[in-house]
XYZ file of C-alpha atoms in Angstrom:
598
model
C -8.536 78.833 72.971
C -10.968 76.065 73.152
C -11.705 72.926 70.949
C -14.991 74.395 69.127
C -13.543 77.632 67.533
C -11.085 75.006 66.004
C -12.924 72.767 64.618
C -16.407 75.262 62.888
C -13.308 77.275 61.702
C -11.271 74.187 59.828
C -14.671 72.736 58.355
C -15.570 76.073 57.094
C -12.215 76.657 55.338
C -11.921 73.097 53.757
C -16.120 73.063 53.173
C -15.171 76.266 51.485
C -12.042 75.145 49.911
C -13.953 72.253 48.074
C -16.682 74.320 46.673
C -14.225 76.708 44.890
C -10.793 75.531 44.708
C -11.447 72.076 44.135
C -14.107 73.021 41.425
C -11.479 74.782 39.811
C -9.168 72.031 39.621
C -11.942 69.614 38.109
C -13.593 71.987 35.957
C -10.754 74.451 34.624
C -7.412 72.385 35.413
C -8.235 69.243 34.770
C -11.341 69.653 32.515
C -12.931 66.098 33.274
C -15.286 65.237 31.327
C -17.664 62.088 31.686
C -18.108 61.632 28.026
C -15.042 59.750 27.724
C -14.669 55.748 29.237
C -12.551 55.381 32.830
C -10.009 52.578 32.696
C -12.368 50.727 35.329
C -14.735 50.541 32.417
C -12.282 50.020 29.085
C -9.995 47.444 31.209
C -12.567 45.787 33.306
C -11.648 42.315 34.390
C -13.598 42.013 37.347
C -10.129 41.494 39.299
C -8.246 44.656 39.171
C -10.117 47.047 37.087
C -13.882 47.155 38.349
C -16.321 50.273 37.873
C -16.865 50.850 41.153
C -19.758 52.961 42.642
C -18.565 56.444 44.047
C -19.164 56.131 47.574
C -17.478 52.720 47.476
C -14.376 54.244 45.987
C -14.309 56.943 48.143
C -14.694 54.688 51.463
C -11.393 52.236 50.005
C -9.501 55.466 48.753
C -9.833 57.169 52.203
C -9.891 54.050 53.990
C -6.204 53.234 52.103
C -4.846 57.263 52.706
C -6.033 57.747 56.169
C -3.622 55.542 57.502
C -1.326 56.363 60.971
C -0.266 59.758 59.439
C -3.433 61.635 60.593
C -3.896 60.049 64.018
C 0.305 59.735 64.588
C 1.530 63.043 63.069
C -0.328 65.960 64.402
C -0.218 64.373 67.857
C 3.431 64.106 67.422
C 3.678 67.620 66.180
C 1.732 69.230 69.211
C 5.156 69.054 70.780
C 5.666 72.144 68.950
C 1.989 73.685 70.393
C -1.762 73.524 68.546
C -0.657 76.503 66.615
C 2.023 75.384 63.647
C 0.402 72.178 63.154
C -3.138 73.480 62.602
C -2.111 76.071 60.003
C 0.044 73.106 58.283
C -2.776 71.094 58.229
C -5.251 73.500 56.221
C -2.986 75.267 54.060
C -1.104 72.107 53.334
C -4.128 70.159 52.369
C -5.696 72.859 50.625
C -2.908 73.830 48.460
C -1.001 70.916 48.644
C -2.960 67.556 49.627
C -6.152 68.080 48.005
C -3.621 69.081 44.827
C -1.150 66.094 44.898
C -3.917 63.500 45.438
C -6.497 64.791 42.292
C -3.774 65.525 39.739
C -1.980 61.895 40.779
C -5.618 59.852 40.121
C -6.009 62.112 36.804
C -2.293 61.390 35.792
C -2.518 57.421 36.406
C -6.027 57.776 34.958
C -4.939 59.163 31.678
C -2.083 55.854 31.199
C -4.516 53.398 31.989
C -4.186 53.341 35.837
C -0.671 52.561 35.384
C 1.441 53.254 38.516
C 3.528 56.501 39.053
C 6.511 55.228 37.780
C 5.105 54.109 34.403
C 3.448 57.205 34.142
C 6.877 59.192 34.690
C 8.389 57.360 32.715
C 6.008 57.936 29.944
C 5.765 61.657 30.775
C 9.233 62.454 31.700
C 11.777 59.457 29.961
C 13.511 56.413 31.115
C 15.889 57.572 33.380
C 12.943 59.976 35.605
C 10.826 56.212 35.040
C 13.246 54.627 36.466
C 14.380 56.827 39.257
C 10.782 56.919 40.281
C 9.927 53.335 40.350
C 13.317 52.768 42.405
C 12.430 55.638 45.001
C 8.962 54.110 44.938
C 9.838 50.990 45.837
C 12.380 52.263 48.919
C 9.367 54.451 50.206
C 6.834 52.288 50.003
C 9.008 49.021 51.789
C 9.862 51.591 54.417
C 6.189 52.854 54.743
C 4.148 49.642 55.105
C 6.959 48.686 57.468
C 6.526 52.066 59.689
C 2.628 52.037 59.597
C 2.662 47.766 60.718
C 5.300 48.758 63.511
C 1.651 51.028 64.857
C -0.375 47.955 64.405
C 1.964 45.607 65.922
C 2.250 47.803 69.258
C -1.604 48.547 69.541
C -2.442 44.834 69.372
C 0.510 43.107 71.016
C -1.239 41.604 73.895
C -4.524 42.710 73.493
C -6.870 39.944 72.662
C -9.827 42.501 72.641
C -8.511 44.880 69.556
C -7.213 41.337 68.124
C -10.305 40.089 67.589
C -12.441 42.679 66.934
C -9.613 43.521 63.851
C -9.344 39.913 62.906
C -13.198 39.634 62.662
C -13.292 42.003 60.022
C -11.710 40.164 57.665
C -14.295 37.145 56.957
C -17.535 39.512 57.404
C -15.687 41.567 54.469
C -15.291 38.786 52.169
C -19.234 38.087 53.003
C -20.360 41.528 51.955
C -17.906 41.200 48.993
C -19.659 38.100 47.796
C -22.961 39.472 48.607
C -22.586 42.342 46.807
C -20.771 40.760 43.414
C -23.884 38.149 43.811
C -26.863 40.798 44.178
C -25.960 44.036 43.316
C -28.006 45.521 46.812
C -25.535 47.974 48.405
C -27.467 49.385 50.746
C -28.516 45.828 51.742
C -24.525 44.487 51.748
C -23.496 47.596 53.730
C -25.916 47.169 56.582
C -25.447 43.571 57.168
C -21.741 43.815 57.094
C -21.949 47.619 59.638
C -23.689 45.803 61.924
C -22.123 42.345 62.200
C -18.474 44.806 62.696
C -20.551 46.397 65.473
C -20.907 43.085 66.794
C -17.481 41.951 66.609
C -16.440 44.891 68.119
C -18.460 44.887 71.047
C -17.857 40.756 71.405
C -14.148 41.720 71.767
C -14.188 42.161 76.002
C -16.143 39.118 76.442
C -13.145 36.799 74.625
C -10.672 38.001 77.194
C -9.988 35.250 80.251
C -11.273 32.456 77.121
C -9.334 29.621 75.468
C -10.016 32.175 72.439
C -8.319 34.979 74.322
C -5.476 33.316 75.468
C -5.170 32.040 71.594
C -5.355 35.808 70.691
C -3.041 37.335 72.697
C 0.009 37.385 70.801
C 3.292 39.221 71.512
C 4.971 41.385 69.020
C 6.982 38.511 67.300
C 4.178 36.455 66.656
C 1.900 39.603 65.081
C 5.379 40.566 62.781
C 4.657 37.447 61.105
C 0.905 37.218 60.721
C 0.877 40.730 59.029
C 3.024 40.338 55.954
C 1.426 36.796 55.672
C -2.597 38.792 56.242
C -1.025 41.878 53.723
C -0.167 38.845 51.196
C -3.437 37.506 50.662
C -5.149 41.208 50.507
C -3.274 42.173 48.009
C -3.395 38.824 45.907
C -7.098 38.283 46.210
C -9.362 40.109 43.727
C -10.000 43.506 44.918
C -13.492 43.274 45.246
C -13.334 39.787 47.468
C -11.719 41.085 50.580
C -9.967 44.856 50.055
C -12.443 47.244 49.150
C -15.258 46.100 51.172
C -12.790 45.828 54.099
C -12.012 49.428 53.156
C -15.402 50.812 52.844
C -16.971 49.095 56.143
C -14.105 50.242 58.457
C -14.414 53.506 56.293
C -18.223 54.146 58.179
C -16.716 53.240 61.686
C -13.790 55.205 60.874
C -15.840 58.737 60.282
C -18.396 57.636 62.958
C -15.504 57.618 65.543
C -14.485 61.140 64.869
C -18.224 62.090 64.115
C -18.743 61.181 68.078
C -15.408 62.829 69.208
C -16.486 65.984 66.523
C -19.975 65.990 68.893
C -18.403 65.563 71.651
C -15.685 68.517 71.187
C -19.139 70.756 70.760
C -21.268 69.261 73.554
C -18.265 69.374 75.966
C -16.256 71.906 74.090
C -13.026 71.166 76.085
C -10.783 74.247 76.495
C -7.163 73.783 75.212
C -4.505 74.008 77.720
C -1.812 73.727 75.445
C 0.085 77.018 74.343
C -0.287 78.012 70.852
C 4.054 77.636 70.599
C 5.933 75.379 73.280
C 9.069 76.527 74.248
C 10.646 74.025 71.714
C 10.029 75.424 68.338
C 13.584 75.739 68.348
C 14.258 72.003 68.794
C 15.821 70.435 71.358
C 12.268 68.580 72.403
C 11.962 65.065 73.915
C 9.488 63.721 71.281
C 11.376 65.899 68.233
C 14.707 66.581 68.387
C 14.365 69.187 64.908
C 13.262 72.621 65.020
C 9.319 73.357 63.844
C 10.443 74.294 60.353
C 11.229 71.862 58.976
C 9.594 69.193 61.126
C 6.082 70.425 61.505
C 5.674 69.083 57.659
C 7.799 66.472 58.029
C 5.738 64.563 60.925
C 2.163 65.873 59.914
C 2.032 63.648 56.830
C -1.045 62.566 55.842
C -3.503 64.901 56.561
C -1.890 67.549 55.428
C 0.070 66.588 52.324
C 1.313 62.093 51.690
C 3.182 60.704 49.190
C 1.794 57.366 50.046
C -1.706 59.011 48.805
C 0.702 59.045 45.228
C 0.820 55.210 45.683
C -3.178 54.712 46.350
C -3.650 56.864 43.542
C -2.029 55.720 41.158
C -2.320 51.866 42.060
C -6.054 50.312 43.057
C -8.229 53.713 43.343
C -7.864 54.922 39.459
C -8.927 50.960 38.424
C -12.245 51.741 40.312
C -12.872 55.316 38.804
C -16.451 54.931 37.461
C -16.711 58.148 36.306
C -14.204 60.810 35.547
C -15.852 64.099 37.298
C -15.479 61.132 40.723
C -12.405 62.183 40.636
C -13.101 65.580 42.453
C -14.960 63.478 45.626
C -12.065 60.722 45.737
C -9.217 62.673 45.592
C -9.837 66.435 46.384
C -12.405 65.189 48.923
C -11.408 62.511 50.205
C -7.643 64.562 51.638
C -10.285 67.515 53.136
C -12.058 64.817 55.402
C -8.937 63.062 56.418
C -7.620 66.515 56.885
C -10.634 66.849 59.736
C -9.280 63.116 60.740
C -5.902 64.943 61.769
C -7.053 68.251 63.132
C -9.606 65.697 65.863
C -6.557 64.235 66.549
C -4.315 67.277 67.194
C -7.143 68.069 69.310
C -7.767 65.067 71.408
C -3.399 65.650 72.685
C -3.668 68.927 73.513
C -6.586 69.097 75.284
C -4.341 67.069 77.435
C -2.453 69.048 80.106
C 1.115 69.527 78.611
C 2.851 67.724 81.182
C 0.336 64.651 80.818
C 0.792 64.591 77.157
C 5.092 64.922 77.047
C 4.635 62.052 80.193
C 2.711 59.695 78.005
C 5.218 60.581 75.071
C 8.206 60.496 76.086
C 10.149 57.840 78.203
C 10.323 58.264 82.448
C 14.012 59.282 82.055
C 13.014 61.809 79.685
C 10.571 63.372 81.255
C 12.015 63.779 84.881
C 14.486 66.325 82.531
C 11.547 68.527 81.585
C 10.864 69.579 85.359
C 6.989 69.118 84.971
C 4.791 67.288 87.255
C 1.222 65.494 85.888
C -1.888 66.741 86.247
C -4.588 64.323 85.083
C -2.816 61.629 84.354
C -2.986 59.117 87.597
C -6.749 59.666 87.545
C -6.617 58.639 83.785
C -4.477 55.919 84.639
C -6.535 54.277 87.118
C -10.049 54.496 85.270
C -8.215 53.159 81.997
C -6.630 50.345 84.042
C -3.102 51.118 82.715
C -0.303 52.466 82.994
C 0.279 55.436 80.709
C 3.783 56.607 81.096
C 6.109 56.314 78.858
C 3.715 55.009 75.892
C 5.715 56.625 73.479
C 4.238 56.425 69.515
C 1.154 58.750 69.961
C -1.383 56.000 69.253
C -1.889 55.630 73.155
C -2.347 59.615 73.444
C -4.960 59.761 71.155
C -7.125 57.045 72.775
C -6.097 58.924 76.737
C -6.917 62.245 74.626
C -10.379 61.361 73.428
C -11.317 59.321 76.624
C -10.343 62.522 78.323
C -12.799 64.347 76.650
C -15.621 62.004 77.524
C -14.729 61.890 80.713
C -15.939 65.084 81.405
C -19.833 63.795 81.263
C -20.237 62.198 84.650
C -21.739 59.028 84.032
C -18.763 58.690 81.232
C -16.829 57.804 83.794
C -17.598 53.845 84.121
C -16.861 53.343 80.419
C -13.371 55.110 80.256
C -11.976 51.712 79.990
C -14.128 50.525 77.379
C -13.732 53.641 75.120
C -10.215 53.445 75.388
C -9.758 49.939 74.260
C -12.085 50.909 71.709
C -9.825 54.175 70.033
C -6.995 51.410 70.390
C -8.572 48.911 68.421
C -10.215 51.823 65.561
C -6.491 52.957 65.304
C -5.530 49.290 64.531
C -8.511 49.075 61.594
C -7.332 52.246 60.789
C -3.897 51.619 59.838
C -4.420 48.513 58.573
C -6.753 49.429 55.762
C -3.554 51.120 54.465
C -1.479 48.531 54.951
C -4.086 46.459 52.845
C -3.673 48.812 50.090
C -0.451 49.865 50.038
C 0.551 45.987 49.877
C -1.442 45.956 46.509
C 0.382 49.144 45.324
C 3.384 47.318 46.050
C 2.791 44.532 43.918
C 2.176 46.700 40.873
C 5.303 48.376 41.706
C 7.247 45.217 41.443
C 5.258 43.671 38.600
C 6.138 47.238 36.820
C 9.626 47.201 38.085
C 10.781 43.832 37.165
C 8.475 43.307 34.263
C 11.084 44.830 32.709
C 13.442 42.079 32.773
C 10.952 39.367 32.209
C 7.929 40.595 30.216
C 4.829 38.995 31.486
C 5.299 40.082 34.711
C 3.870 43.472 33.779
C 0.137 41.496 33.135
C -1.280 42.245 36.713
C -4.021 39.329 35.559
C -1.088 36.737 35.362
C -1.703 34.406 38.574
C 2.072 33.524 39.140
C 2.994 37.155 38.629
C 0.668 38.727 41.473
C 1.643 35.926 43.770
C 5.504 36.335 43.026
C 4.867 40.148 43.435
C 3.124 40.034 46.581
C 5.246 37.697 48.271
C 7.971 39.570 47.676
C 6.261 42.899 48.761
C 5.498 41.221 51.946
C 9.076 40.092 52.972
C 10.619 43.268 52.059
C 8.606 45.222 54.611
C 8.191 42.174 56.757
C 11.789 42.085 57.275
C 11.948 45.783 58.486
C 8.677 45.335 60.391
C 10.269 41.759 61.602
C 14.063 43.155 62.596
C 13.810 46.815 63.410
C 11.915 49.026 66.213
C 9.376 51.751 65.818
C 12.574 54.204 66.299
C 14.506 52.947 63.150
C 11.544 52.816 61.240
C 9.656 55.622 62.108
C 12.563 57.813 61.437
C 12.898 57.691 57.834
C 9.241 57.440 56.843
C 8.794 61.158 57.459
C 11.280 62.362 55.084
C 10.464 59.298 53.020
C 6.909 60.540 52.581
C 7.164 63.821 51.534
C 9.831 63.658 48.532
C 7.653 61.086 47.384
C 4.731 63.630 47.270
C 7.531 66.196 45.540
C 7.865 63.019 42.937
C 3.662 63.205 42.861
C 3.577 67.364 42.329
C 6.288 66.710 39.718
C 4.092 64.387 37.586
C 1.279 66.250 38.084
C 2.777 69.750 36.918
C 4.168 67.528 34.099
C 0.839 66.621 32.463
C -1.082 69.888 33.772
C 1.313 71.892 31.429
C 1.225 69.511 28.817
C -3.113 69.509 29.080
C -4.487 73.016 30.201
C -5.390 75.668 28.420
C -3.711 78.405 30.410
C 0.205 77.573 31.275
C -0.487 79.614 34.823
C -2.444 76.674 35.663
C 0.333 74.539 36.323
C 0.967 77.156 39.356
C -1.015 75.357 41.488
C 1.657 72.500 41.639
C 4.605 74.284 41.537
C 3.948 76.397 44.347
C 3.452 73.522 47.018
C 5.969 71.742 45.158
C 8.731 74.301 45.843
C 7.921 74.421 49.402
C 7.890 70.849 49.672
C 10.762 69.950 47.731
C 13.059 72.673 49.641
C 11.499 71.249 53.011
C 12.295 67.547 52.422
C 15.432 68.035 51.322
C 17.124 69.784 54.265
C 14.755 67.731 56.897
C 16.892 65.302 55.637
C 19.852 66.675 55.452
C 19.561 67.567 59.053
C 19.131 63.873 59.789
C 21.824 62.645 57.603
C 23.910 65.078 59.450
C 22.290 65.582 63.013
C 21.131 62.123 63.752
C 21.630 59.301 61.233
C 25.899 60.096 61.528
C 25.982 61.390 64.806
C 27.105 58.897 66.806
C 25.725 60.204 69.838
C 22.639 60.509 68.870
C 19.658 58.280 69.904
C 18.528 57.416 66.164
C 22.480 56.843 65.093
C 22.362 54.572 61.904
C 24.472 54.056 58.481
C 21.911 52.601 57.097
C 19.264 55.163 57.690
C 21.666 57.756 56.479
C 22.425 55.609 53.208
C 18.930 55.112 52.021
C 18.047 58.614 52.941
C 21.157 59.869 50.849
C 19.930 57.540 48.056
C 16.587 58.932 48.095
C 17.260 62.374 48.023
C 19.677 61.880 45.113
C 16.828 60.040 43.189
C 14.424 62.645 44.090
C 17.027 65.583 42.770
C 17.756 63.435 39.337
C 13.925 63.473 38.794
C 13.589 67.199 39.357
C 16.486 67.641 36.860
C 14.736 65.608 34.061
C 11.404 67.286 34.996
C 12.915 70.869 34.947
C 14.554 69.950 30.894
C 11.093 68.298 30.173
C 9.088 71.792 31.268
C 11.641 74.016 29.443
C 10.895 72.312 26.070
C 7.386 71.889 26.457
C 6.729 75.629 27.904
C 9.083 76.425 24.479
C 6.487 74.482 22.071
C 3.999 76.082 20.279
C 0.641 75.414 22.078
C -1.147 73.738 19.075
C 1.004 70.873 19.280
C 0.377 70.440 22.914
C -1.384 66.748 23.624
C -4.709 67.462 24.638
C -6.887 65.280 27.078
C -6.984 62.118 26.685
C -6.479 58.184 27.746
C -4.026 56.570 25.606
């Protein structure tokens, strides 16, 4: 197999895949129809709810769902071989990503861009409301948490990728200005792309400076700066510092994998990888579970995210300018990310298997497997680092795509350069999401507790927002601040994908209520029954394999107590969603709601 069959074979399937299917889901599902005012434009208060122009949107939405899942997962997942986690990756995001992330944005859309658990609450009752908002708030905590613990690795110690993330921040708030000021996109967007390019390029020159030394921060240092960065992102207007942020690195995002898409054809590496590894069964060194149900457990995003469920339904449906945008954000925005993940299971196995299990998994590990490297000294000593025993997949991609370009001679000299430069797009990367899903947390807590004391729930009310956001920011800062990428990392997987289950559930909730043909609401329910089965014994098979197994490497009571929690939250919802279907598929359909915002 080699790396260009892949990739012209995904981007005709999900090229193809938009044209129809997500059509379909706009035209004969959903039935959008511009006629009627967005919440952007009924709510607008130039803080949270701002018309925003489509491209703009769809730069912060994919900016905010492309987060570690798509670089992390499928890299993780190769373990397995290319095989399982490229068919996960189309059919999931096809039927199930594309799905989940349109009918979320229509849901919240239709309530006023309230957040999921408003929305269930409104669509299902107070108890499914309630469950929801609670689940949303354990997922989310752990989530921001898990994607920081990437950050925090890929720039501990690296004043380079420090700098050149750090200097994104004040030439964002510039184009933000700019463009609230003028009006010139085009104008805003150039200015800011190429002052980035500068920044990033400026990075090497810093190191060996008083500015280096100042930037080179160890892990304990960085667990503090984030929450304290995420707090001000997701107080500060949206339009000041989060969605340009979002759209700029959005442009350097797809340019990366635009280069690594060219290079894949110019080069068009062969894959030495099998199509199945020897450990579908489990027993691996990265992934102790078996390929079902693991391979849609660690591909997250990319294929199918619940986190997408908290973009979706927290900043992205206040910037809707029009409703038919919907089919670009959402169904659109999931097919390129889905390319996103497919370049990355790409980049690790055109690795030699015994380079990439090296790299990903630890020395001890890896003298068990009986496999001796191939590449990997050479790769080594042109990187200037050592690559052993990087375990997290962030360093594979960057050794996978440096690999790659490696192969045109004069390449060679640059291998360091290019590397530090994957390191530091993975960092801008992640925290875009981060950025967002800080915000999302607010609104969750603003929701949550607004019920207790009332003006909470105004997300224009100063003290509010920064009573929400501080709070947001300790809850995952403590995780981030206390626990390991292990601990972490471990319970965002199963995390993850009920809360997409909880996203399908709403979604086939208001699709039955709204269509004109009950079959419609088929094209939830079938990647909700697969999902929904999936996460449930994934994590029963931690609870019981890893979590309360003492002798296990992962071994926690905690883990196993807020996965048991979850799971019972997500199981109370389905219950109240499964009465809530049975009386609405026994109403007559003339009293059905029909579309609209209330």
């Amino acid at each position: 197999m080699n790396a260009v069959t892949i990739v012209i074979g995904s981007i005709c399937i999900l090229m193809i895949a938009y044209r129809l299917y997500g059509t379909f889901m706009a035209a004969k599902v959903l039935k959008l129809d511009d006629s009627k005012p967005t919440p952007a434009h009924a709510l607008n208060d130039g803080k949270d709810y701002v018309p925003s122009n489509k491209w703009v949107t769809f730069g912060h939405h994919f900016a905010a769902i492309a987060a570690a899942g798509p670089l992390v997962g499928p890299i993780l997942a190769a373990q397995f071989g290319y095989l399982p986690g490229l068919i996960w990756l189309l059919v999931g995001a096809v039927i199930g990503g594309a799905v989940h992330d349109m009918v979320v944005l229509f849901a919240s859309m239709r309530k006023e861009g309230k957040s999921l658990s408003e929305v269930a609450k409104e669509e299902l009752g107070p108890v499914a409301g309630f469950c929801t908002g609670l689940a949303m708030l354990f997922i989310i905590t752990i989530t921001m948490a898990g994607l920081s613990m990437v950050v925090l690795h890929a720039l501990e110690n690296n004043p380079w990728g420090t700098f050149a993330v750090a200097i994104t921040i004040p030439i964002a708030i510039g184009v933000g200005l700019f463009h609230k000021k003028t009006g010139n996109l085009k104008l805003a967007t150039t200015v800011g792309f190429i002052l980035m390019m500068i920044g990033v390029f400026a990075g090497p020159y810093i190191q060996g400076t008083v500015l280096g030394d100042w930037l080179t921060l160890d892990a304990s240092t960085l667990a503090v700066i984030l929450p304290i960065y995420a707090f001000f992102a997701a107080a500060l207007p949206v339009w000041l510092l989060l969605a340009p942020r979002d759209y700029l690195s959005s442009f350097m995002k797809i340019g990366v994998f635009i280069a690594l898409i060219i290079g894949v054809f110019v080069i068009n590496p062969a894959i030495p990888f099998p199509a199945v590894t020897e450990f579908i069964n489990g027993g691996g060194p990265i992934l102790a579970g078996p390929v079902w149900p693991f391979i849609s457990i660690t591909i997250a995003c990319g294929a199918i995210s619940g986190f997408h469920a908290f973009v979706g339904s927290g900043t992205t449906p206040k910037m809707i300018n029009r409703w038919s945008d919907i089919k670009s954000v959402g169904f659109g925005a999931m097919l390129v990310e889905c390319i996103v993940a497919i370049m990355a299971l790409i980049a690790a196995t055109a690795l030699q298997p015994a380079d990439y299990f090296a790299i990903n998994s630890t020395p001890e590990v890896f003298k068990t497997l009986g496999m001796e490297v191939v590449h990997l000294p050479e790769l080594a000593q042109q990187i200037g680092l050592d690559l052993e025993g990087r375990t997290g997949g962030a360093v594979t991609l960057a050794v996978g795509m440096t690999y790659i370009f490696t192969q045109i001679p004069w390449f060679e000299n640059l291998a360091a350069f290019f590397f530090q430069f994957v390191i530091m797009f993975e960092a801008v990367f992640i925290l875009t999401a981060i950025d967002a899903g800080t915000r999302v947390s607010r609104y969750l807590i603003q929701d949550f507790f607004g019920e207790i004391y009332k003006p909470l729930k105004r997300v224009d009310w100063v003290p509010g927002a920064i009573f929400a956001s501080a709070l947001a920011c300790f809850m995952w800062g403590y995780l981030l601040f206390s626990g390991d990428i292990g601990s972490v990392w471990a319970l965002f997987g199963v995390s993850n994908q009920l809360m997409a289950s909880i996203g399908l559930i709403i979604g086939a909730t208001v699709i039955l209520k709204i269509a004109d043909k009950r079959w419609y609401v088929l094209t939830c329910l079938v990647p909700l029954a697969y999902l929904f089965i999936t996460v449930n014994y994934a994590g029963f098979w931690m609870i019981k394999n890893v979590y309360l197994n003492e002798a296990a490497k992962g071994y926690s009571v905690l883990n196993a107590a807020l996965s048991i929690i979850m799971l019972v939250l997500g199981i109370i919802i389905m219950i109240s969603a499964i009465k809530k279907w049975t009386q609405m598929w026994n109403t007559p359909r003339p009293i059905l709601e029909k579309v609209s915002v209330t």
